[in-house]
XYZ file of C-alpha atoms in Angstrom:
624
model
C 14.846 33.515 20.793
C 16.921 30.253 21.660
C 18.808 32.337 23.983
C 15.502 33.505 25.996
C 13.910 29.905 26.110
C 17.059 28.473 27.141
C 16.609 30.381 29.756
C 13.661 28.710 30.897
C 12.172 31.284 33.303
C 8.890 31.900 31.557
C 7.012 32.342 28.327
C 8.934 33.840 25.500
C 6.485 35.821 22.836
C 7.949 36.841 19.327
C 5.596 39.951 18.503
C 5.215 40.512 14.429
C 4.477 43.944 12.996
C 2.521 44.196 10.341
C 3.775 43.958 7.064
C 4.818 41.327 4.713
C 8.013 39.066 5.085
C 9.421 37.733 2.256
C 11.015 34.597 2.321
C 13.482 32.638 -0.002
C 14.459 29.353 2.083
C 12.399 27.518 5.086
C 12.208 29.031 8.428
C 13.152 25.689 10.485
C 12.153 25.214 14.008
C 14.307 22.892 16.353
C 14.747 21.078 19.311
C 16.889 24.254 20.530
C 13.832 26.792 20.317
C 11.356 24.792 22.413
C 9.827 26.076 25.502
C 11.765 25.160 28.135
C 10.076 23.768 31.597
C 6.952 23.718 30.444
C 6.686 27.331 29.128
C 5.502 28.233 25.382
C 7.629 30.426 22.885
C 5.122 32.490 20.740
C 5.158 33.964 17.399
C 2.326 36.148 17.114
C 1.053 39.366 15.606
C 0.753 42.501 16.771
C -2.220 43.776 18.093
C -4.316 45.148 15.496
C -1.747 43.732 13.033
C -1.863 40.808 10.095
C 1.845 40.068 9.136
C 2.080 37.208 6.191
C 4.855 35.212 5.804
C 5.473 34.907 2.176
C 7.304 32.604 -0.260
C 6.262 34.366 -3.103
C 7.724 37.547 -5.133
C 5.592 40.339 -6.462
C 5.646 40.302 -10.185
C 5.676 43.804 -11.826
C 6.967 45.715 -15.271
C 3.768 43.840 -17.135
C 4.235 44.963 -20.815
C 1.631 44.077 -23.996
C 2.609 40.780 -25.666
C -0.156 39.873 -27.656
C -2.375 42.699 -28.530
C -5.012 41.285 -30.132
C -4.904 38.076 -27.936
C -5.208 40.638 -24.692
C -1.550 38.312 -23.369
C 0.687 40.639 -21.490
C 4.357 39.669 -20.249
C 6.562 39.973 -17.256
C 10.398 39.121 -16.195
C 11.164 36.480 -13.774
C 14.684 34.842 -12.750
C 16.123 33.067 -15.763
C 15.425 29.339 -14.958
C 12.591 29.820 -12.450
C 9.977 27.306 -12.863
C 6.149 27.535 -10.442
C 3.267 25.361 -11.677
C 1.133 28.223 -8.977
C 0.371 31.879 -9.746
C -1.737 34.033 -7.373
C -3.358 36.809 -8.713
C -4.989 39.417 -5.656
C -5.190 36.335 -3.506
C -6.852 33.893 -5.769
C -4.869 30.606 -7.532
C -4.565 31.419 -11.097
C -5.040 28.290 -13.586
C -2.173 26.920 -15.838
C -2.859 27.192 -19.649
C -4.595 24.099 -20.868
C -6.958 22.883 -22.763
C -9.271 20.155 -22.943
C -9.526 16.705 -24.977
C -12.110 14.734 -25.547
C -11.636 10.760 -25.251
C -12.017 10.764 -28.890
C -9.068 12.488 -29.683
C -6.022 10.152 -28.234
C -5.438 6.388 -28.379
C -3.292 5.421 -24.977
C -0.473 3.132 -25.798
C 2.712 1.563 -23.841
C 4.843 4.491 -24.753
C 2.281 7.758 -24.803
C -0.391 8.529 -27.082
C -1.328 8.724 -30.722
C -3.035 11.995 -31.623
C -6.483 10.981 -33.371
C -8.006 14.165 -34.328
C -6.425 16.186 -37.274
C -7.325 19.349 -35.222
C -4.473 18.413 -32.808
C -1.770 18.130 -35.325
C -0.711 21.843 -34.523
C 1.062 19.803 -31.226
C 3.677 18.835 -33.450
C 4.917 21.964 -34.034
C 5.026 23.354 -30.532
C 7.972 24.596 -28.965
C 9.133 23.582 -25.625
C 7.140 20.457 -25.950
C 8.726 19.048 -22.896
C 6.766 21.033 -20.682
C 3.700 19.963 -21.840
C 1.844 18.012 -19.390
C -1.145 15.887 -19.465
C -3.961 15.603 -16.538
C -6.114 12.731 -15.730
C -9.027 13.225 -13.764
C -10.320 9.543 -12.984
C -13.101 7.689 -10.365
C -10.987 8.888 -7.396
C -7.361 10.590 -8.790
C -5.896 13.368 -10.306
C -2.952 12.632 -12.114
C -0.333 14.413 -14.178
C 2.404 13.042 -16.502
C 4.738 15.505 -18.342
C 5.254 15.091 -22.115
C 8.784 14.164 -23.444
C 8.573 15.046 -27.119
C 5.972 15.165 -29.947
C 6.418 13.789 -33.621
C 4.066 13.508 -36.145
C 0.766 11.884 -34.443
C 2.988 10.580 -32.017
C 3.145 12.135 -28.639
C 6.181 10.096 -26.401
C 5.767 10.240 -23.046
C 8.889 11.190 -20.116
C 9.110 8.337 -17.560
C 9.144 7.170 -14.921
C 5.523 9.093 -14.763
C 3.969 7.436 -17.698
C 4.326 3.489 -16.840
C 3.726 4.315 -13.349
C 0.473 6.426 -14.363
C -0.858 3.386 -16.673
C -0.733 0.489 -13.690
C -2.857 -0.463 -10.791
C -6.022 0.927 -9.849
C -7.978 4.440 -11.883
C -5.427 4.772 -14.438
C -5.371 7.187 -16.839
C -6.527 4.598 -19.611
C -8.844 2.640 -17.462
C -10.945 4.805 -14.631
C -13.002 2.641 -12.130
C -16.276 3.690 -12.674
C -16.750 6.370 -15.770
C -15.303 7.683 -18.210
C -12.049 9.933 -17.339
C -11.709 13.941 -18.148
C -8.654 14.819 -20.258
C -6.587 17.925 -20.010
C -3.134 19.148 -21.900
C -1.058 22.185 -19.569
C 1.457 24.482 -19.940
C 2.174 25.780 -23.196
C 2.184 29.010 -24.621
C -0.291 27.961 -27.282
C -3.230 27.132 -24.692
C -3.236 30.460 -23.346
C -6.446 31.482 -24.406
C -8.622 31.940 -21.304
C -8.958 34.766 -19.012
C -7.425 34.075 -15.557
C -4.511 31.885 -17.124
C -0.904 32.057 -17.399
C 2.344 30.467 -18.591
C 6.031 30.555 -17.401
C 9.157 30.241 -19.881
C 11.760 29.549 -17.757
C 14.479 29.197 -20.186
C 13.279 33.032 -21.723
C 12.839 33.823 -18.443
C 8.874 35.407 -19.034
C 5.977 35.049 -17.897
C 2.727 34.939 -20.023
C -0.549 36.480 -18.448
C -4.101 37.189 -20.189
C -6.506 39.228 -17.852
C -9.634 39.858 -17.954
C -10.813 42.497 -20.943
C -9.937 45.935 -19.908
C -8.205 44.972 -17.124
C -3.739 46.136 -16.826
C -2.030 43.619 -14.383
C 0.122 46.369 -13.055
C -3.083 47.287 -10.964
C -2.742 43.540 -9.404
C -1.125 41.965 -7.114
C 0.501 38.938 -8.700
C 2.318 36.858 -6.552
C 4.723 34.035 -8.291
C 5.538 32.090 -5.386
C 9.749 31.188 -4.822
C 9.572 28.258 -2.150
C 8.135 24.502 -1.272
C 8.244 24.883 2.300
C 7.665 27.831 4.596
C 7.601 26.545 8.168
C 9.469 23.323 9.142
C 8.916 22.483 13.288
C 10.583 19.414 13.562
C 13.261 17.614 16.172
C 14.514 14.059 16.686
C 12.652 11.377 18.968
C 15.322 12.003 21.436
C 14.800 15.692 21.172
C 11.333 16.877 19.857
C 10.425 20.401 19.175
C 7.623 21.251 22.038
C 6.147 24.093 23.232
C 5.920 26.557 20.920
C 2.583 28.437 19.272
C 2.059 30.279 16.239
C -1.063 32.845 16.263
C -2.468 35.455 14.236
C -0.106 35.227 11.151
C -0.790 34.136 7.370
C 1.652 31.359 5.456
C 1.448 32.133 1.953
C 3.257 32.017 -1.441
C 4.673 28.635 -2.125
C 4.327 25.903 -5.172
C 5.879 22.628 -4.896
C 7.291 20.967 -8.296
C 7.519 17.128 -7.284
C 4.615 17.043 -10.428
C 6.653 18.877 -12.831
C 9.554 16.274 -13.167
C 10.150 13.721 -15.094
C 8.388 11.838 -11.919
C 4.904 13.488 -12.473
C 1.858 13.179 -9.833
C 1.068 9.410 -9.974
C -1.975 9.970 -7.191
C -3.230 6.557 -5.757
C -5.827 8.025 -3.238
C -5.735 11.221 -1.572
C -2.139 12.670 -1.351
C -0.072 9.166 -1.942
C 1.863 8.623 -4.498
C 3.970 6.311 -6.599
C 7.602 7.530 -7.497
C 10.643 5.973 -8.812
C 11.263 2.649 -11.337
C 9.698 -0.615 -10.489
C 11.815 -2.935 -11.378
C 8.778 -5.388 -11.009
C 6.341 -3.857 -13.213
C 5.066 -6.359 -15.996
C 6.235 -5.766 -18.906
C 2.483 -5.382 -20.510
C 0.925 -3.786 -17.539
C -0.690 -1.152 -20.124
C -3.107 -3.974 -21.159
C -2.964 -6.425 -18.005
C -2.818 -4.175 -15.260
C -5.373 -1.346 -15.347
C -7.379 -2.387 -13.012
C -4.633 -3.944 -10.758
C -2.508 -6.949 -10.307
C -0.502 -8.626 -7.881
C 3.015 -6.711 -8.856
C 1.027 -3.514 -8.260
C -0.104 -4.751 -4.822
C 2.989 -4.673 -3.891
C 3.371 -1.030 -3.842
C 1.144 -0.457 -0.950
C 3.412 0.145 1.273
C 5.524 1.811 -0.398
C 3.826 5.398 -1.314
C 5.046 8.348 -0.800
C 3.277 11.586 0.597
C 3.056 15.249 -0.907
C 4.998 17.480 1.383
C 2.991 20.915 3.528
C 4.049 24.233 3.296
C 3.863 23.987 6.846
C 5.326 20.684 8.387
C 5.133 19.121 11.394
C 6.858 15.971 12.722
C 8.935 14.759 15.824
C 7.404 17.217 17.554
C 4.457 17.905 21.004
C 2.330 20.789 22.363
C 2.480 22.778 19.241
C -0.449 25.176 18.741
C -1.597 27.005 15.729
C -4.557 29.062 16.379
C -5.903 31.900 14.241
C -3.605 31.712 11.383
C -4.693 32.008 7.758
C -3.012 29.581 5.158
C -3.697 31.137 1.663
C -1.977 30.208 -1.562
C -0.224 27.553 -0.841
C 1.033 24.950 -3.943
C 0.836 21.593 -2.628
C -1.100 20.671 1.392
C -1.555 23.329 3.559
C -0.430 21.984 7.343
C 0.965 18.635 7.633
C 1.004 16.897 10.789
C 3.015 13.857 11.294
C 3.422 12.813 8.108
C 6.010 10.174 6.577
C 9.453 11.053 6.834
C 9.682 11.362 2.835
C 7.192 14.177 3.300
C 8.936 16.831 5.413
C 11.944 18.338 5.485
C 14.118 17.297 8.396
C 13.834 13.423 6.990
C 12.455 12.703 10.241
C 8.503 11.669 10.046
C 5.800 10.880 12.082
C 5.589 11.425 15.925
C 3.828 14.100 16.669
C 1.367 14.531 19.660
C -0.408 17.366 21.464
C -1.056 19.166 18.509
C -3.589 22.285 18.515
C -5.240 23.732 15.215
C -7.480 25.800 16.408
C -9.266 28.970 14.466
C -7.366 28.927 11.547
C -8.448 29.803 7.867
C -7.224 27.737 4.824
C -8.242 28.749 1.420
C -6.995 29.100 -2.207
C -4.596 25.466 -1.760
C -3.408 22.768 -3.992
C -3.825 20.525 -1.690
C -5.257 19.291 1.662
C -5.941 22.065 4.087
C -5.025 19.762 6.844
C -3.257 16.933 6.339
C -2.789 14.672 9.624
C -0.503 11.006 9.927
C 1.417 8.731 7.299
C 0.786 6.016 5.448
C 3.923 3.769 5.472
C 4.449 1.081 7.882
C 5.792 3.245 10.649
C 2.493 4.696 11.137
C 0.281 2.145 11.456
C 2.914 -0.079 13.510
C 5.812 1.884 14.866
C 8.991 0.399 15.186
C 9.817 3.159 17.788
C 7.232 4.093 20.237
C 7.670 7.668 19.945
C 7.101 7.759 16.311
C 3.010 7.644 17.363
C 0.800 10.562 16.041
C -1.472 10.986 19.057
C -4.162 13.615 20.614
C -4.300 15.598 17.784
C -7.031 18.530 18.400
C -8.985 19.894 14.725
C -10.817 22.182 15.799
C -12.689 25.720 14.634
C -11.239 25.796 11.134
C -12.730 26.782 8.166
C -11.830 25.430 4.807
C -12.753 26.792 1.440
C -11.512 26.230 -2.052
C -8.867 24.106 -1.208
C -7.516 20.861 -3.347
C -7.378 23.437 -5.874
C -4.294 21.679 -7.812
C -4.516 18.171 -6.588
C -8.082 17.631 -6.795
C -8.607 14.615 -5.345
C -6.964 15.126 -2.025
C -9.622 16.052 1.011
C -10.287 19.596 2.917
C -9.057 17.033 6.121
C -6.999 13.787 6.421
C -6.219 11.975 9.037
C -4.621 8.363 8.133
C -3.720 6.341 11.034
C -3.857 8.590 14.115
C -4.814 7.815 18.039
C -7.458 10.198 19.166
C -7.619 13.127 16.540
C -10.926 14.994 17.453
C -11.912 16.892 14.492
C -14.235 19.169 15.776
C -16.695 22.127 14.524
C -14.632 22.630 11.391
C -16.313 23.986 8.293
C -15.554 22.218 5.112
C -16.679 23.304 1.642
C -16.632 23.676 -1.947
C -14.340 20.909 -3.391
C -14.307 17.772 -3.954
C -13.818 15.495 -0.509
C -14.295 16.989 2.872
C -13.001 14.820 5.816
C -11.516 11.312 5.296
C -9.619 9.135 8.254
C -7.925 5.991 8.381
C -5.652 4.189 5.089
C -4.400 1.248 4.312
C -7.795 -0.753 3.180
C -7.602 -3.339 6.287
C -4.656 -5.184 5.052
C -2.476 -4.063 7.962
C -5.024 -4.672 10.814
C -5.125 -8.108 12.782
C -5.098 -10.900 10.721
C -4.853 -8.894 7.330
C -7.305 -8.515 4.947
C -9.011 -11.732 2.680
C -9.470 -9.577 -0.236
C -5.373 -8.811 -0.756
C -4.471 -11.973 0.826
C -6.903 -12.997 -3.000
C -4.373 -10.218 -4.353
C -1.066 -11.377 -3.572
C -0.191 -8.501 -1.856
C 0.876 -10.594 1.645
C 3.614 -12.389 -0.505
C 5.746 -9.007 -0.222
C 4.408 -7.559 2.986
C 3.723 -8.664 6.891
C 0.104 -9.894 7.933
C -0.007 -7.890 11.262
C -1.609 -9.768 14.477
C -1.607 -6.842 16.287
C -4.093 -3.450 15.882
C -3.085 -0.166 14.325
C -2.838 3.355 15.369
C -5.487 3.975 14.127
C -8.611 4.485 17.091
C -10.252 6.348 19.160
C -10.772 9.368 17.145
C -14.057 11.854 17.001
C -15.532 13.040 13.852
C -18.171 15.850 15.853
C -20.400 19.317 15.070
C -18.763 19.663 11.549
C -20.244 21.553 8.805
C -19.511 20.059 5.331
C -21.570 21.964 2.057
C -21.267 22.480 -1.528
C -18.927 19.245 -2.030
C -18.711 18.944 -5.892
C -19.444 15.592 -7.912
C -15.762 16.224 -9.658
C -15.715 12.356 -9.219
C -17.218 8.849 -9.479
C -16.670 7.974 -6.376
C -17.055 10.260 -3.513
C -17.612 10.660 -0.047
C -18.092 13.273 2.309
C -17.054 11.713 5.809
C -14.927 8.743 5.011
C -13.268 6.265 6.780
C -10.524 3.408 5.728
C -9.764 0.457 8.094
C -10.642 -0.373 11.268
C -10.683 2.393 13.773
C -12.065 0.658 17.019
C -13.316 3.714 19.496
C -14.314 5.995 16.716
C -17.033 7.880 16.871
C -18.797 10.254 14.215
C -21.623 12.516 15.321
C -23.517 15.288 15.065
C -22.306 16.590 11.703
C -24.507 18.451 9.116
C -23.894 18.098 5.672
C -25.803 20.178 2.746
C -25.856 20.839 -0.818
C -23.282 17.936 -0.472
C -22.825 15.027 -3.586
C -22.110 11.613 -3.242
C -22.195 9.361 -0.237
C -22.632 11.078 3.268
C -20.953 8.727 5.943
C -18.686 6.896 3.569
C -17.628 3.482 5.136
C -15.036 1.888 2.945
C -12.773 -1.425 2.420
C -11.617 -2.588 6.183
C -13.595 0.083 8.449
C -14.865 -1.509 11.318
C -16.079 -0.633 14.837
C -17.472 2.983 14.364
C -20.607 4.572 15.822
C -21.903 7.280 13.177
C -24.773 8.646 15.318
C -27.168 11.746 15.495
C -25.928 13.144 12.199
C -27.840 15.405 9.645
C -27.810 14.660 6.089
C -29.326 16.733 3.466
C -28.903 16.055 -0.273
C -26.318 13.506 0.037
C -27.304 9.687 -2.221
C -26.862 7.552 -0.313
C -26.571 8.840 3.071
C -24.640 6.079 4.095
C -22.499 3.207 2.236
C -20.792 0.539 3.182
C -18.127 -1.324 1.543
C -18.978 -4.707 2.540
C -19.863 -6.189 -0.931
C -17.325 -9.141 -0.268
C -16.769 -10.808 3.189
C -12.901 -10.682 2.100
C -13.381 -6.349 2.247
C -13.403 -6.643 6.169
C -16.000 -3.593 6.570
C -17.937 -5.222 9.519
C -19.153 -4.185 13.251
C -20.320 -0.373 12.154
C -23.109 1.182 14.042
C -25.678 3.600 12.199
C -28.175 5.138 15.057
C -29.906 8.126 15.070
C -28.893 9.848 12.160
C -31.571 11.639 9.992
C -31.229 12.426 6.395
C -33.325 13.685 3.573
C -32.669 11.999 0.357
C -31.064 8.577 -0.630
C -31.068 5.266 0.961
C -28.706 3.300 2.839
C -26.391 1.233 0.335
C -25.591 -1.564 2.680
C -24.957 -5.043 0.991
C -24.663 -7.776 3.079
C -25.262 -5.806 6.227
C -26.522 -8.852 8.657
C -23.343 -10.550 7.424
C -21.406 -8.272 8.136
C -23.006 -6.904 11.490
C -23.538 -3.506 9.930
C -26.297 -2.269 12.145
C -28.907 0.559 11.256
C -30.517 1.371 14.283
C -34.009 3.734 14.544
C -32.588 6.152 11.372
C -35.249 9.022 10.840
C -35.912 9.728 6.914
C -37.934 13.275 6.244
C -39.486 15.184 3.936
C -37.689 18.096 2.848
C -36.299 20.485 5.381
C -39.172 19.089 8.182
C -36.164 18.099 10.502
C -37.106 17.485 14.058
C -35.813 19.475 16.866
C -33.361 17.668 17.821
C -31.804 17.259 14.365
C -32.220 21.434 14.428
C -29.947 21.653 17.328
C -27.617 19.627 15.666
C -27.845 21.952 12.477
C -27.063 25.210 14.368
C -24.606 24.014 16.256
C -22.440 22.453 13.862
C -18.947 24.613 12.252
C -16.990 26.715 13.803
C -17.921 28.714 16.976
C -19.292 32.807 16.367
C -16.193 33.997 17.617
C -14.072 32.386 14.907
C -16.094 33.180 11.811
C -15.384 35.130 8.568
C -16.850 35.855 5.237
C -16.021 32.102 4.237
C -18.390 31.082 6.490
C -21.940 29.744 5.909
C -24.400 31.458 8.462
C -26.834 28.911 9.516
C -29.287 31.745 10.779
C -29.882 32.630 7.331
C -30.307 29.361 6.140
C -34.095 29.131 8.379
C -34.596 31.239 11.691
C -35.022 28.359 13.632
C -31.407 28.803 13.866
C -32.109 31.825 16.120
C -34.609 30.460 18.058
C -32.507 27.212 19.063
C -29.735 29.799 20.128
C -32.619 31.432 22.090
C -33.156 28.969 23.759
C -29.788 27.591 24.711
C -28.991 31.029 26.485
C -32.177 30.817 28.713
């Protein structure tokens, strides 16, 4: 195909029969198989056809392991490791079981095992593969197990002292009490639906449901981290090419699995490595954060797609279905740590248009970086600009990393995210990072923190503006946390506008307005359920979350958790509150217009006209 579009005479299309193409290493997209002279090279299916790239391998040969247990057992590759496992399309849970917050004392090292019912942990083999979760206020973090003695479980590191430090830590959640998991041993196989891997053996465990063989399923154990890289240099982005009407699938990424674990901050970032300025009794004295840990901020890193994105312009993706994917689904722009040329950031012109995303670890879409080259390039070019949202639906995604969102976008000018439909997991959309402390003139509340001894105070604005948040559909967001939100923003984002969304059977906050946002217009939204529709962070003049407009919006349930708004010029301007489902017209309109368009629907989708007929009659009347 580089030979065609170097040819530059017109649009080059790559047609793919149906069928299934298996993959073992990245298919990697380059400056070299652009469009040339403004014409598009497309990879799209055949008529009629529904080709899926795969990562994954078919597992097959199940025999009985454990009769009475119902545990059968497969072959893989000696020394092949996956922390996913798809079974007929759906993500598979890990073995694991869970602890109550009785049953381990947290100390510098690891834990102490408390309850006498645990002592079989001792005993285990493989102990090394053990890992335990965290789910916190607002993380999800894993932290692999080194070795177990006695009552004494020892922790591998880096993971563990970078898992007990700053904010939501795995001994000290923000606002309740944490959930506790052990996964990945043999010996918590005990559910239907779960499985194990032995790499060194060279097996893999599975118990199905009763009465059910495996070798009448299709169980995918996925082979590869990354399945699509499109990515150039500044000098020479990719541009110009489209990918329709094909499914990504079959990948896991093991980051989590090493001896670095998942050390989530907030949604997708991550701590990694040894800080060599970690306090020595941070266990105790730096739970809740302290100035060494402030430090870090800048310094996260960012879980890769399995479809990446960077140094790259007028790339469309339209139609596609991203299904069983281990770690974020489509990343845009993203860090340079996070994709696989090394080369982050700088993409603009980006379409996602029509496109399913289901059954992922982690964020469906995941849009912009977080390090200081995103919210103040060094290079121009490295800008993540006009990126177009629009028409997708997400379902069951964040399936691994559960606190990452259905949508992020971090510091990004003009993303319109646009008649998506977002639902069931735990955040929906979220835009902006960073908490204010890199906009103009910094942030009061870090400056308190010590973080501006080891980083700039920027006099000059982010990325981060002019973006539209419009006609979504967000429903059946789970309370998995403390603190959620369903539309979120971080730090200012002067321009922005969020309107005409509908959220239902939502928990949480609706219009979430957190530490730094400033200068957005939420208007003409619906809110049903949500409690409290809105909130903003403004509890402390230092937090910066000033200059928001609230107009219009009508909601259901919940009041408006505003302190300090006067202060803080937080304005709530002619808000409707109703009873019930006694919306007025105009908020109807709003409620039948919002997701994705007819054309683009599937069974994931909610249909509105079930929900009441005035649906129908709205549409009625629109096509007089």
């Amino acid at each position: 195909m580089r030979h065609e579009a170097a040819k530059g005479k017109g649009d080059v299309t790559v047609v793919l029969a149906d069928g299934t193409y298996r993959i073992d290493s990245p298919l990697e997209f380059r400056a070299e198989d652009s469009g040339r002279d403004g014409h598009t090279v497309r990879w799209t299916a055949a008529e009629g056809a529904h080709p899926e790239i795969s990562g994954s391998t078919q597992l097959s040969g199940w025999e009985k392991h454990d009769e009475a247990a119902n545990i059968y057992v497969a072959d893989t590759p000696a020394g092949f490791e996956t922390r996913q496992l798809y079974v007929d399309g759906v993500a598979a849970p890990r073995a694991a079981t869970k602890l109550a917050l009785t049953d381990l004392t947290l100390t510098a090292t690891g834990m102490t095992i408390n309850n006498p019912a645990l002592a079989y942990l001792a005993d285990l083999p493989d102990q090394d593969r053990i890992e335990f979760e965290s789910l916190g206020d607002f993380t999800d973090r894993y932290s692999p197990v080194q070795s177990i003695v006695g009552s004494t479980i020892t922790m591998a590191q880096p993971a563990w002292d970078n898992n007990t430090w700053g904010w939501d830590t795995v001994q000290n959640s923000l606002l309740a009490e944490s959930t506790w998991f052990l996964a990945n041993s043999l010996s918590f196989l005990d559910q239907a639906g779960e499985w194990y891997v032995d790499p060194d053996a060279g097996k893999l465990y599975y118990k199905p449901a009763d009465g059910v063989n495996p070798q009448d399923l299709d169980i995918e154990l996925p082979r590869v981290e990354t399945l699509i890289s499109v990515g150039g240099t500044y000098d020479a982005p990719v541009s110009h090419l489209e990918f329709s009407g094909l499914t990504f699938t079959g990948t896991s990424w093991l980051g989590p699995s090493s001896a670095e674990g998942y050390v989530s901050q907030q949604n997708g970032g991550y701590l990694k490595g040894v800080y060599d300025y970690r306090p020595a009794d941070a266990l105790a004295n730096c739970s809740r954060g302290c100035e060494p840990y402030e430090r870090t901020r800048n310094t996260w890193f960012q879980m890769p797609s399995a479809v990446q994105v960077s140094a790259a312009d007028h790339i469309t993706f339209a139609r596609n279905t991203f299904r069983n994917l281990g770690s974020s689904g489509l990343g845009i722009g993203n860090d340079d740590n996070a994709v696989l040329t090394g080369i982050g950031l700088g993409a603009s012109n980006i379409a996602v248009t029509g496109n399913v995303f289901t059954q992922v670890g982690g964020h469906a879409l995941f849009v912009g970086g977080i390090r200081a080259d995103a919210h103040h390039p060094s290079d121009p070019r490295m800008t993540n600009q006009d990126i177009l949202i629009d028409n997708n639906t997400i379902s069951h995604v964040a399936m691994e990393y559960q606190d990452t969102s259905g949508i992020l976008s971090t510091y990004v000018t003009r993303a319109q995210i646009v008649h998506n439909e977002v639902r069931d997991l735990a955040y929906a959309i979220d835009t902006g990072y960073g908490w204010g402390i890199n906009d103009p003139g910094g942030s009061q509340e870090y400056l308190n923190r010590g973080y501006y001894k080891y980083n700039p105070i920027y006099q000059t604005p982010t990325t981060l503006k002019d973006n539209l948040i419009a006609g979504n559909l967000v429903h059946d967001i789970k309370r998995d946390f403390a603190d959620s939100g369903n539309i979120y923003n971080l730090s200012a984002s002067p321009g922005t506008v969020i309107e005409e969304n509908y959220l239902y059977k939502v928990s949480g906050v609706g219009i979430y307005l957190d530490e730094g946002s400033r200068y957005i217009l939420s208007r003409h939204n619906v809110l049903s359920g949500a409690n409290p529709w809105v909130f903003t962070n403004a509890y402390s003049a230092g937090n910066g979350t000033n200059d928001n407009t609230l107009q219009e919006n009508w909601y259901n349930s919940g009041g408006a958790q505003m302190p300090n708004a006067e202060a803080r010029n937080n304005r709530l301007i002619d808000n409707v509150r109703v009873s019930g489902s006694n919306w007025p017209s105009a908020a109807w309109e709003v409620i039948c217009a919002a997701g994705v368009a007819p054309e683009y629907r599937t069974e994931l989708n909610a249909n509105l006209g079930g929900i009441d007929p005035r649906c129908e009659t709205v549409a009625a009347a629109e096509t007089r």
